Coordinates of C-alpha atoms and ligand atoms in Angstrom, one line a residue:
X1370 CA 101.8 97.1 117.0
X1371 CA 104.8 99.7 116.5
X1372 CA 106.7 97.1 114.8
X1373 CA 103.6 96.0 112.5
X1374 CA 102.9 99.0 110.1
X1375 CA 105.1 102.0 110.0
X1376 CA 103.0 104.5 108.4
X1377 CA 105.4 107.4 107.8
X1378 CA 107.8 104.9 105.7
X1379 CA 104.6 103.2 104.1
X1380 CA 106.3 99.4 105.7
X1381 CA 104.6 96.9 106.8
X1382 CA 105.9 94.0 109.1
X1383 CA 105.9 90.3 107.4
X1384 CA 104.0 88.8 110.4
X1385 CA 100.9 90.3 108.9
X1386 CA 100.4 87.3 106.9
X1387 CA 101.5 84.3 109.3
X1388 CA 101.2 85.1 112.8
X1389 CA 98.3 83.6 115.0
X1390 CA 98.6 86.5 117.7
X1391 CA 98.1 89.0 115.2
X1392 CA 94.9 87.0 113.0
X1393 CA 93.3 86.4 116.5
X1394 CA 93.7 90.6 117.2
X1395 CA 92.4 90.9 113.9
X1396 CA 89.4 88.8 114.6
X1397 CA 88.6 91.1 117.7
X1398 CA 89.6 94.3 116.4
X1399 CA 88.6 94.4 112.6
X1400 CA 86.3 91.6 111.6
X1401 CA 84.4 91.9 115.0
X1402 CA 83.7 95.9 114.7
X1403 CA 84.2 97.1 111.3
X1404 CA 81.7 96.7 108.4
X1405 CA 81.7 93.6 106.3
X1406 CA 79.6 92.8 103.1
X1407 CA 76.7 89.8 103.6
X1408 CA 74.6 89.9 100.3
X1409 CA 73.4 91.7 97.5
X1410 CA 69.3 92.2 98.1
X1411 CA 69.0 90.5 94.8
X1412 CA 69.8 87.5 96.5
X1413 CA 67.2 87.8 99.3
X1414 CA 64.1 89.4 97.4
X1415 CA 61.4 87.8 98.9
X1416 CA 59.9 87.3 102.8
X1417 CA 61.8 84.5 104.3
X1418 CA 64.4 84.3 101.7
X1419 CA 68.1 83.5 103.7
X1420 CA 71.7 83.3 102.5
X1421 CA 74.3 81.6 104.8
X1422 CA 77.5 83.5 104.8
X1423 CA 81.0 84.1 107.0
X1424 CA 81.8 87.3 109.5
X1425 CA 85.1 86.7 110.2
X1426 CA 85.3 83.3 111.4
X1427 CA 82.0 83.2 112.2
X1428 CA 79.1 81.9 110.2
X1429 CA 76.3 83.8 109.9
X1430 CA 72.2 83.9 108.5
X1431 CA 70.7 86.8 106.6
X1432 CA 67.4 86.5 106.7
X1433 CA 65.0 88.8 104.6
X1434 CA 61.9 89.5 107.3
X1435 CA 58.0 89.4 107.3
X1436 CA 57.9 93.3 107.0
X1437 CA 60.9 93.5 104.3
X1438 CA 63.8 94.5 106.5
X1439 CA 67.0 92.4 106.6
X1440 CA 68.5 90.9 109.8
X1441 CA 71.4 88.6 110.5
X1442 CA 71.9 86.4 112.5
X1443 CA 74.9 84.2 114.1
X1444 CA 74.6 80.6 112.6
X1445 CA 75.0 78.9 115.9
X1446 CA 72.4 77.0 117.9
X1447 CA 71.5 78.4 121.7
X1448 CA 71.6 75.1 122.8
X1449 CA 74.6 72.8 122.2
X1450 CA 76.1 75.3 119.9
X1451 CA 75.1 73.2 116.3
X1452 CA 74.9 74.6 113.2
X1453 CA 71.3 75.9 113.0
X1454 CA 70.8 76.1 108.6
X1455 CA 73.3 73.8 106.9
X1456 CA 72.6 75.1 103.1
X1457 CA 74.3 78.2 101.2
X1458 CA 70.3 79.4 100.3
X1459 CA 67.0 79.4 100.5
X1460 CA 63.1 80.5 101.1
X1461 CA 62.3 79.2 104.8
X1462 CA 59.5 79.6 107.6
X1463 CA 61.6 79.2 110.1
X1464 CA 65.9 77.1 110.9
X1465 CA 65.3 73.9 112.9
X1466 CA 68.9 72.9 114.4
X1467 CA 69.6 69.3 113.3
X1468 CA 71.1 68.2 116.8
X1469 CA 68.2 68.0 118.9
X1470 CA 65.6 70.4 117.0
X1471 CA 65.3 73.4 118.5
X1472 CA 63.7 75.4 116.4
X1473 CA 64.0 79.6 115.1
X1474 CA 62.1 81.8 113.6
X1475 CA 63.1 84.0 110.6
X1476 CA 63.4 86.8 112.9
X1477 CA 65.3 84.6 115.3
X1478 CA 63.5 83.9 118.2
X1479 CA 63.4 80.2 120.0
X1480 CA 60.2 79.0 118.8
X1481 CA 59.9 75.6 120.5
X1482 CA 62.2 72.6 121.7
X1483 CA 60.8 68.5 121.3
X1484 CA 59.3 67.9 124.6
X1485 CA 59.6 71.5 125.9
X1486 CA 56.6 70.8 128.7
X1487 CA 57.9 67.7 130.1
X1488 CA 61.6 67.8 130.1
X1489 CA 62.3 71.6 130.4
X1490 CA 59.1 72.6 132.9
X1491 CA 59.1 76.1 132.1
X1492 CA 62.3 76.6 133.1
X1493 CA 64.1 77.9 130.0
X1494 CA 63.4 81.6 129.3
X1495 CA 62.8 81.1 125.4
X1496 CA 62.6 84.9 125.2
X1497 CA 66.5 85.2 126.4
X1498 CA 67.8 82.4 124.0
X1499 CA 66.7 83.5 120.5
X1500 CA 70.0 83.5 117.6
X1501 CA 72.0 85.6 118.4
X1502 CA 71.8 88.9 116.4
X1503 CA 74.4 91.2 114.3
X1504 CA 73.9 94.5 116.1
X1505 CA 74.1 96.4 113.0
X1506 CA 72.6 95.4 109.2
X1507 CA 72.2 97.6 106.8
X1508 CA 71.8 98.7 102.9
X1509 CA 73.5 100.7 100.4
X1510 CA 72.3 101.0 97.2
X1511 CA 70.5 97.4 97.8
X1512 CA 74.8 95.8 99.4
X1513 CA 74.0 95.2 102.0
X1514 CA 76.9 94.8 104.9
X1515 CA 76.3 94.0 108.6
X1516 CA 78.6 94.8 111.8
X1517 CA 78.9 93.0 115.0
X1518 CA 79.2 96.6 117.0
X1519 CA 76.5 98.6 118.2
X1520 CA 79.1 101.4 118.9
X1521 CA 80.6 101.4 115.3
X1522 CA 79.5 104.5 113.0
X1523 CA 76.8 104.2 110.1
X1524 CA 78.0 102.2 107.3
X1525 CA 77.1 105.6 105.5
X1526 CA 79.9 107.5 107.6
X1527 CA 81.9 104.3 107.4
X1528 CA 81.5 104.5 103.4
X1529 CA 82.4 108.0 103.8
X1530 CA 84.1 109.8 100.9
X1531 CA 84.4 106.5 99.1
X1532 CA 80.7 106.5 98.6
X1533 CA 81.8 109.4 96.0
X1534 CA 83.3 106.7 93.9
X1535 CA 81.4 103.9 94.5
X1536 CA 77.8 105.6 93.8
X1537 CA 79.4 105.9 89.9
X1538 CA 78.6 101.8 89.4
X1539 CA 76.6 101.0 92.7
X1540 CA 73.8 104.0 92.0
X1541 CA 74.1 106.5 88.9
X1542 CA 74.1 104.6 86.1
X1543 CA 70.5 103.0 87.4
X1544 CA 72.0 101.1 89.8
X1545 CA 74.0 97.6 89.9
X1546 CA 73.5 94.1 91.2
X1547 CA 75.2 91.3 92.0
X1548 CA 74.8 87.7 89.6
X1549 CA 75.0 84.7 92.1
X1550 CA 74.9 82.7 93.8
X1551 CA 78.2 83.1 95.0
X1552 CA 81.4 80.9 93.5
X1553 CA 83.3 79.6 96.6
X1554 CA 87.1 78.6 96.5
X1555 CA 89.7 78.4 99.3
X1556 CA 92.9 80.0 98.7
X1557 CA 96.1 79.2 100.5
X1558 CA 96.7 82.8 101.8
X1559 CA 96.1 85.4 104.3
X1560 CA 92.8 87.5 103.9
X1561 CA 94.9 90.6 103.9
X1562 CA 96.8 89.6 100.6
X1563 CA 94.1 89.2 98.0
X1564 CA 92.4 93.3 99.7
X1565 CA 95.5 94.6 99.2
X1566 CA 96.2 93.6 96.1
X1567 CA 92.9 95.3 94.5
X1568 CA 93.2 98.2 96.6
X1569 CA 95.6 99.4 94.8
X1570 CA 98.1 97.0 92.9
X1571 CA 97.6 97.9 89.4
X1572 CA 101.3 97.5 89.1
X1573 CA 101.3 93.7 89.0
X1574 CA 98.7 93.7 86.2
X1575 CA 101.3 93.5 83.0
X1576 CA 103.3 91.6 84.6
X1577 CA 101.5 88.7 86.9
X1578 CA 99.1 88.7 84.1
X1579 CA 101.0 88.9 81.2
X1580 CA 99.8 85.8 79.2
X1581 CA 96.3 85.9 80.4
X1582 CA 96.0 89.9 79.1
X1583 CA 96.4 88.3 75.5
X1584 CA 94.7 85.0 75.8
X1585 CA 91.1 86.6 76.2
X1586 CA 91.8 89.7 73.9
X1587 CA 91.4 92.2 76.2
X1588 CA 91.2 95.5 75.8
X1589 CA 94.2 95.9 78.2
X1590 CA 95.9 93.8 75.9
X1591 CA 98.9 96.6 75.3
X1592 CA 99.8 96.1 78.8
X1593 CA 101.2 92.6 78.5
X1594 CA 104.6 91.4 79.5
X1595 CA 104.9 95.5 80.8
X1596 CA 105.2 97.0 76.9
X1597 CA 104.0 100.3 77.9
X1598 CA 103.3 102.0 81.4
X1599 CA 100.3 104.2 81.1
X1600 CA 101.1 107.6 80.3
X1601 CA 101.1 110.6 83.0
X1602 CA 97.5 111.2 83.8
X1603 CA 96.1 108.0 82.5
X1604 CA 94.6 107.8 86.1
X1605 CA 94.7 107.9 89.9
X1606 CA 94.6 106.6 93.0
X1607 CA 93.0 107.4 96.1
X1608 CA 92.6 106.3 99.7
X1609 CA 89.6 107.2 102.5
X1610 CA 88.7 107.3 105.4
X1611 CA 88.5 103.7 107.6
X1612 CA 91.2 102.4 105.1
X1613 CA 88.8 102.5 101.8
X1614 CA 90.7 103.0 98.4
X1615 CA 90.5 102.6 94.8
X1616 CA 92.6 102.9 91.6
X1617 CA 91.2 104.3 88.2
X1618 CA 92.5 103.8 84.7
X1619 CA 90.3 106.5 83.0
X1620 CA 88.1 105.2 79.7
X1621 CA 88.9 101.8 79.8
X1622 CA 85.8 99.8 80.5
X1623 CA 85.5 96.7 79.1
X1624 CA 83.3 95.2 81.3
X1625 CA 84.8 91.8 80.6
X1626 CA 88.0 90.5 79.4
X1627 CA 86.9 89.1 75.9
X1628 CA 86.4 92.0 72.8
X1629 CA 83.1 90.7 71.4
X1630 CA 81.5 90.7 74.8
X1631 CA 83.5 93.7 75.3
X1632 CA 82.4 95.5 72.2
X1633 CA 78.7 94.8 73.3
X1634 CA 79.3 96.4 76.8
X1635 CA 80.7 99.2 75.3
X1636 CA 77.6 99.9 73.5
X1637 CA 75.6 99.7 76.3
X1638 CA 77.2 102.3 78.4
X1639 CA 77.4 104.9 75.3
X1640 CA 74.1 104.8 75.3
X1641 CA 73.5 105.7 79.0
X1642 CA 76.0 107.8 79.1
X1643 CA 74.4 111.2 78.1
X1644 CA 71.3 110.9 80.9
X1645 CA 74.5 110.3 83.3
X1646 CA 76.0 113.4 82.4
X1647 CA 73.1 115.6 82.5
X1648 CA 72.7 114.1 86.2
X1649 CA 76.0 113.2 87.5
X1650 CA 78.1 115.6 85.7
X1651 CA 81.2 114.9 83.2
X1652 CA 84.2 113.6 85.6
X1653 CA 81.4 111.1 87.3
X1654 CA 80.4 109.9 84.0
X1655 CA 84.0 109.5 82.9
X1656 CA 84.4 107.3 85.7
X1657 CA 81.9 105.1 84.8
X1658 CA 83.4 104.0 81.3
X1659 CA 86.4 103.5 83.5
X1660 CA 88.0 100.7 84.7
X1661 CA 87.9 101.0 89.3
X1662 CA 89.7 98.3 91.3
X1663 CA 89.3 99.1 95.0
X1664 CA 88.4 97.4 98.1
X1665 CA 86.2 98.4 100.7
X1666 CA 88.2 97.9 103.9
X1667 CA 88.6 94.7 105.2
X1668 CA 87.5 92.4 103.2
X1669 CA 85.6 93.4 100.7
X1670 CA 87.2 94.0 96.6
X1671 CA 85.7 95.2 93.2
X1672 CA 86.4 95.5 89.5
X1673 CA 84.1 97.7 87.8
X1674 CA 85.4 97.5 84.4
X1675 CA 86.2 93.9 85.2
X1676 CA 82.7 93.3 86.6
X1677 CA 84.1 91.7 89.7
X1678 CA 83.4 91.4 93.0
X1679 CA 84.3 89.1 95.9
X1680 CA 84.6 88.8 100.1
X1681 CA 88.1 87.4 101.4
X1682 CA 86.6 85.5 104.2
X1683 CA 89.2 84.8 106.8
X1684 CA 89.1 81.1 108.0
X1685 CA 93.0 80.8 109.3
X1686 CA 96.2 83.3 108.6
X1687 CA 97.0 81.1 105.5
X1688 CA 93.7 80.0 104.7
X1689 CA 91.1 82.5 103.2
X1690 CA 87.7 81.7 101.3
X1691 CA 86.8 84.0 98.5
X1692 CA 83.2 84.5 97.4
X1693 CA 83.0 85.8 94.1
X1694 CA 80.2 87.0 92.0
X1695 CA 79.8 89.0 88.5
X1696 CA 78.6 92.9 89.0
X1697 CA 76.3 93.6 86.3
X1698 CA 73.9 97.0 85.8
X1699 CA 70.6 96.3 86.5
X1700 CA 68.5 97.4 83.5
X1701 CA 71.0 95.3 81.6
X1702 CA 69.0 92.4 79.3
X1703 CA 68.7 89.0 81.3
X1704 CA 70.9 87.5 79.0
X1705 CA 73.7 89.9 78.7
X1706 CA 73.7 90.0 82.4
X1707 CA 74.6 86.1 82.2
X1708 CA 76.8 86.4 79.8
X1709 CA 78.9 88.8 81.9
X1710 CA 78.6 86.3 84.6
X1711 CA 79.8 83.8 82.5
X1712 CA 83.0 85.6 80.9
X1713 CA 83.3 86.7 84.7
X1714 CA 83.8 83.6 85.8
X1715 CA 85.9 82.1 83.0
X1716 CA 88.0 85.1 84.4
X1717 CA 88.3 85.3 87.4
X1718 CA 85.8 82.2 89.0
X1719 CA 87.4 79.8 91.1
X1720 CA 89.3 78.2 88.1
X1721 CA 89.5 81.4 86.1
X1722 CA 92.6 82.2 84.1
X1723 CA 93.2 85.8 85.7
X1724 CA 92.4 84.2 89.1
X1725 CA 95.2 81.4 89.1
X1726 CA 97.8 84.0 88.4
X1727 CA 96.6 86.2 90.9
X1728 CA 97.0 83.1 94.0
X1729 CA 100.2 82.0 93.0
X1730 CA 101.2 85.2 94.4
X1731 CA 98.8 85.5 97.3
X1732 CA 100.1 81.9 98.4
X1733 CA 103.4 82.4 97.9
X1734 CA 103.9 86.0 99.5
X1735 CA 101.8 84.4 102.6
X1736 CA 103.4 81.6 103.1
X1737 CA 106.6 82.3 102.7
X1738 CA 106.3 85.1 105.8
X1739 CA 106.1 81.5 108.0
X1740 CA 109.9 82.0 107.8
X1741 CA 111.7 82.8 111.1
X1742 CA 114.0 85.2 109.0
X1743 CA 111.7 86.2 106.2
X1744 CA 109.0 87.1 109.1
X1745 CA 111.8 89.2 110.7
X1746 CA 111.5 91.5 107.4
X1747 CA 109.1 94.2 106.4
X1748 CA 107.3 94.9 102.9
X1749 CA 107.3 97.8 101.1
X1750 CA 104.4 100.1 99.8
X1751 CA 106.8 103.1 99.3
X1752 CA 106.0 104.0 95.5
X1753 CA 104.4 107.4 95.3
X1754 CA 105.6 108.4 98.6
X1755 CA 105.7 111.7 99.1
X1756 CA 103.3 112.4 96.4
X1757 CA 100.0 112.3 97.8
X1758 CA 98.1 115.0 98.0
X1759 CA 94.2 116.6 98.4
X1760 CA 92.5 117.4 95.6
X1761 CA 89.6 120.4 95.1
X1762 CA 87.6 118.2 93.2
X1763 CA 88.3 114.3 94.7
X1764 CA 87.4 113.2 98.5
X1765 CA 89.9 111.3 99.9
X1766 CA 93.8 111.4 99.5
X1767 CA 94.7 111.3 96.0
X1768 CA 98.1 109.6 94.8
X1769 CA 100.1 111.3 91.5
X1770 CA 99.8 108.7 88.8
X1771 CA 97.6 105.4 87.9
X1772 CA 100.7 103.1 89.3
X1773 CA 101.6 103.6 93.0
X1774 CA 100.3 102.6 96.3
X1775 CA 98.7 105.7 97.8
X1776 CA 95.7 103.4 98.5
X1777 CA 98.0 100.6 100.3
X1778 CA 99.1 103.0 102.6
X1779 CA 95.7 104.3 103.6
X1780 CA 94.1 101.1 104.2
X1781 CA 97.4 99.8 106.8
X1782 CA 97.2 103.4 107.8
X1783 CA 93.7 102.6 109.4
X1784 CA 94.6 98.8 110.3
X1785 CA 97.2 100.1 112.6
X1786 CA 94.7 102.5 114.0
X1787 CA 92.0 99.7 114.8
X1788 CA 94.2 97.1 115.6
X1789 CA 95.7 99.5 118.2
X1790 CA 92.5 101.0 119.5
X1791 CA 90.2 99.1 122.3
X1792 CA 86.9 100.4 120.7
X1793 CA 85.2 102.7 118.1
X1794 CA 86.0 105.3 121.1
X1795 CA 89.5 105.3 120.8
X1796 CA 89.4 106.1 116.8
X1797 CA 88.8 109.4 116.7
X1798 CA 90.9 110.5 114.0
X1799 CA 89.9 113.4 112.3
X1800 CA 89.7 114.3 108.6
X1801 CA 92.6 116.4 108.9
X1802 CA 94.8 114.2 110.9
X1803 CA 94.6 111.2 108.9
X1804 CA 94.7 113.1 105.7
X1805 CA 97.7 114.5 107.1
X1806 CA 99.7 111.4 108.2
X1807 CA 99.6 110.3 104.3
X1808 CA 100.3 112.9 102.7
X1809 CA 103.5 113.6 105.1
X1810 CA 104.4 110.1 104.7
X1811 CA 108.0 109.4 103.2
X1812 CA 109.0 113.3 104.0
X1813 CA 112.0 111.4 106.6
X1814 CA 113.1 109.0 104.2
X1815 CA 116.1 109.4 102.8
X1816 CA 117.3 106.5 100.4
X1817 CA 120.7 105.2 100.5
X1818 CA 122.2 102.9 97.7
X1819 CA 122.3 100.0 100.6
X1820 CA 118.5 100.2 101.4
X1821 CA 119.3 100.9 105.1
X1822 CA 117.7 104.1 105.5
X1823 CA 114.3 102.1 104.4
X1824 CA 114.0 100.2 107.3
X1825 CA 112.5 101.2 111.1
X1826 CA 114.6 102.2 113.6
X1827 CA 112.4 99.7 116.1
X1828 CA 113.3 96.8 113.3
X1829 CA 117.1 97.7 113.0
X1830 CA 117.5 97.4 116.4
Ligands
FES360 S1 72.4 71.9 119.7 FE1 70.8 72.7 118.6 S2 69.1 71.7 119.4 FE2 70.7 71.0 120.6
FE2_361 FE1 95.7 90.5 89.5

């Protein structure tokens, strides 16, 4: 793990992105302990109401229950191991497995088998070979997320300081929802790519997207083809806890990437705004006519402003399905929720003309660390270095401009930590010390006109 991320010099190794030893570790030591999203309520509202959805590699059932809870299940038969519900959705008594029709209650438990009496004679415990369950499942704000380890902290303590940020769209303004069902495309990349990128690359975004800026008429428009950089304090970036982080580009909140629709939005939030700022105060309610890309670490990446929001769900190290569905607020009107959907999608759906742009570079920068040499190499996430810092007034580790990768470096900050540590046990990092290892980051560094200084030691050698 040395060689992977090399947190004072804010590297990280190539193999990231195209080595099987290192996606199997991450199956184990991230996707199988650390907290990943499953639905939006919205999308379960009523008793017996299911989505079908991925947990790392494995497929999974949330299920809303008889007395309201949620629970989760694994999507995988006690029997023979078959796929127990074969649809994306749905309202159901009960799963019946298609093999040889066993058959599950919502809450999980083996109901019956065909010919239980007579070729089973009481001899199968039913009571020990219910679906198997997600040990943890809970809400925020109506997200729900689930997590395969009893041991792992609350999602509220996983959230931690990000929930500062994220309460601005997911709960003050009245709360926010989630338009589906969910649009589903495979991408040609490694799940880490696409996080990464909206944790905190808001330097691609006149550049990759350059044409598509202008084509829609966005408000962002001035940033095409990198014709201005925004000015000193036109925003931030910060990094939490459990590898959490986010980038803000202060008042611009278009809410979609077309200027009629735009214009509309625009409206909508002025008028809530004043009730926000008697209850939330002015810096929160700044932030919510801003525009926030972050990612909730692993897997899990938002645009408010852009009304995005999607799950990277691994499937292979160059193979990664994305979920993606529009954010919208929920006292919104039906129909301007849809509409948002619909400008969402055109955006950044599965054919979506920010979206192509996007996984040309995902693909590319994945499969080209397949290369004995190239894999030999590390990436950089240097800019800012040095110049992160704590703020009185902003949780987390906050980086010195609206371009830089502050939040890069705290999510593979805490990927090194859980990819090195056996259990939940073995992380106990406190505030202090993980504050600490970013903002000391880059102090060593000393650049050189040939680059050499750049590189680890442990690599050089
Ligand atoms: S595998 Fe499901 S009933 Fe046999
Ligand atoms: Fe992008």
């Amino acid at each position: 793990m040395s060689l992977l991320i090399d947190v004072p010099r804010g590297l990280q190794s190539a193999r990231i992105y195209h080595d099987r030893d290192v996606f199997d570790l991450e199956m184990e030591r991230i996707f199988a302990r650390t907290w990943l999203f499953l639905t939006h309520e919205c999308m379960i509202p009523n008793k017996g109401d299911f989505i079908t959805t991925r947990m790392g590699q494995d497929e999974v059932i949330v299920v809303r229950q008889q007395d309201g809870g949620i629970k989760a299940f694994l999507n995988v038969c006690r029997h023979r191991g078959a796929r127990v519900c074969p649809v994306e959705a749905g309202n159901a008594r009960g799963f019946v497995c298609n093999y040889h029709g066993w058959s599950y209650g919502t809450d999980g438990a083996l109901q019956s088998m065909p010919f239980e009496k007579e070729l089973y004679r009481g001899r199968l415990d039913k009571r020990t070979h219910g679906l198997r369950e997600v040990a943890q499942v809970t809400s925020y704000h109506g997200f729900v997320y689930g997590n395969f380890d009893a041991q792992a902290p609350s999602l509220l303590d996983y959230l931690g300081e990000a929930r500062f940020y994220l309460d601005i769209w997911m709960e003050a303004n009245g709360g926010a929802e989630l338009v589906g069902p969910p649009a589903r495309s495979m991408v040609h990349c490694n799940w880490k790519a696409p996080s990464e990128n909206f944790v905190g690359d808001a330097y691609h975004v006149g550049w990759t997207h350059a044409a598509a800026l202008k084509a829609g008429g966005s408000m962002l428009a001035p940033m095409s083809g990198n014709a201005m950089l925004p000015p000193a304090g036109a925003g931030l970036q910060v990094a939490t806890r459990y590898g959490h982080g986010l980038g803000i580009l202060y008042d611009v909140n278009p809410g979609a990437h077309d200027t009629p629709l735009a214009q509309e939005i625009l409206a909508w939030q002025a008028k809530k705004r004043p009730a926000m700022e008697k209850a939330y105060g002015a810096l929160r309610t700044r932030y919510y006519g801003s525009h926030i890309n972050g990612s909730v670490f692993p897997n899990n990446t938002y645009l408010w402003g852009s009304s995005l929001f999607k799950v990277w769900h691994p499937h292979a190290p160059d193979r990664t399905e994305c979920f993606t569905w529009a954010i919208v607020e929920k006292d919104m009107p039906q129909d301007l929720k849809q509409r948002i959907a619909n400008s969402l999608h055109r955006t950044f759906g599965v054919a979506g003309y920010w979206e192509a742009d996007d996984n040309d570079n995902m693909e590319s920068e994945s499969q080209l660390s397949r290369g004995h040499m190239t894999r030999q190499g590390f990436m950089n996430a240097q800019m800012g270095i040095g110049g992160d810092r704590e703020d009185p007034e902003l949780p987390g580790v906050v980086g010195e401009s609206a371009i830089g990768e502050t939040s890069y470096r705290g999510y593979f900050r805490f990927y090194e930590e859980t990819m090195r540590a056996k259990s939940w046990a073995e992380m106990p990092v406190q505030d202090s010390t993980w504050k600490r290892q970013l903002i000391e980051a880059g102090s060593g560094l000393d650049p050189d006109p040939a680059g050499e200084a750049m590189v680890p030691a442990q690599a050089a050698a």
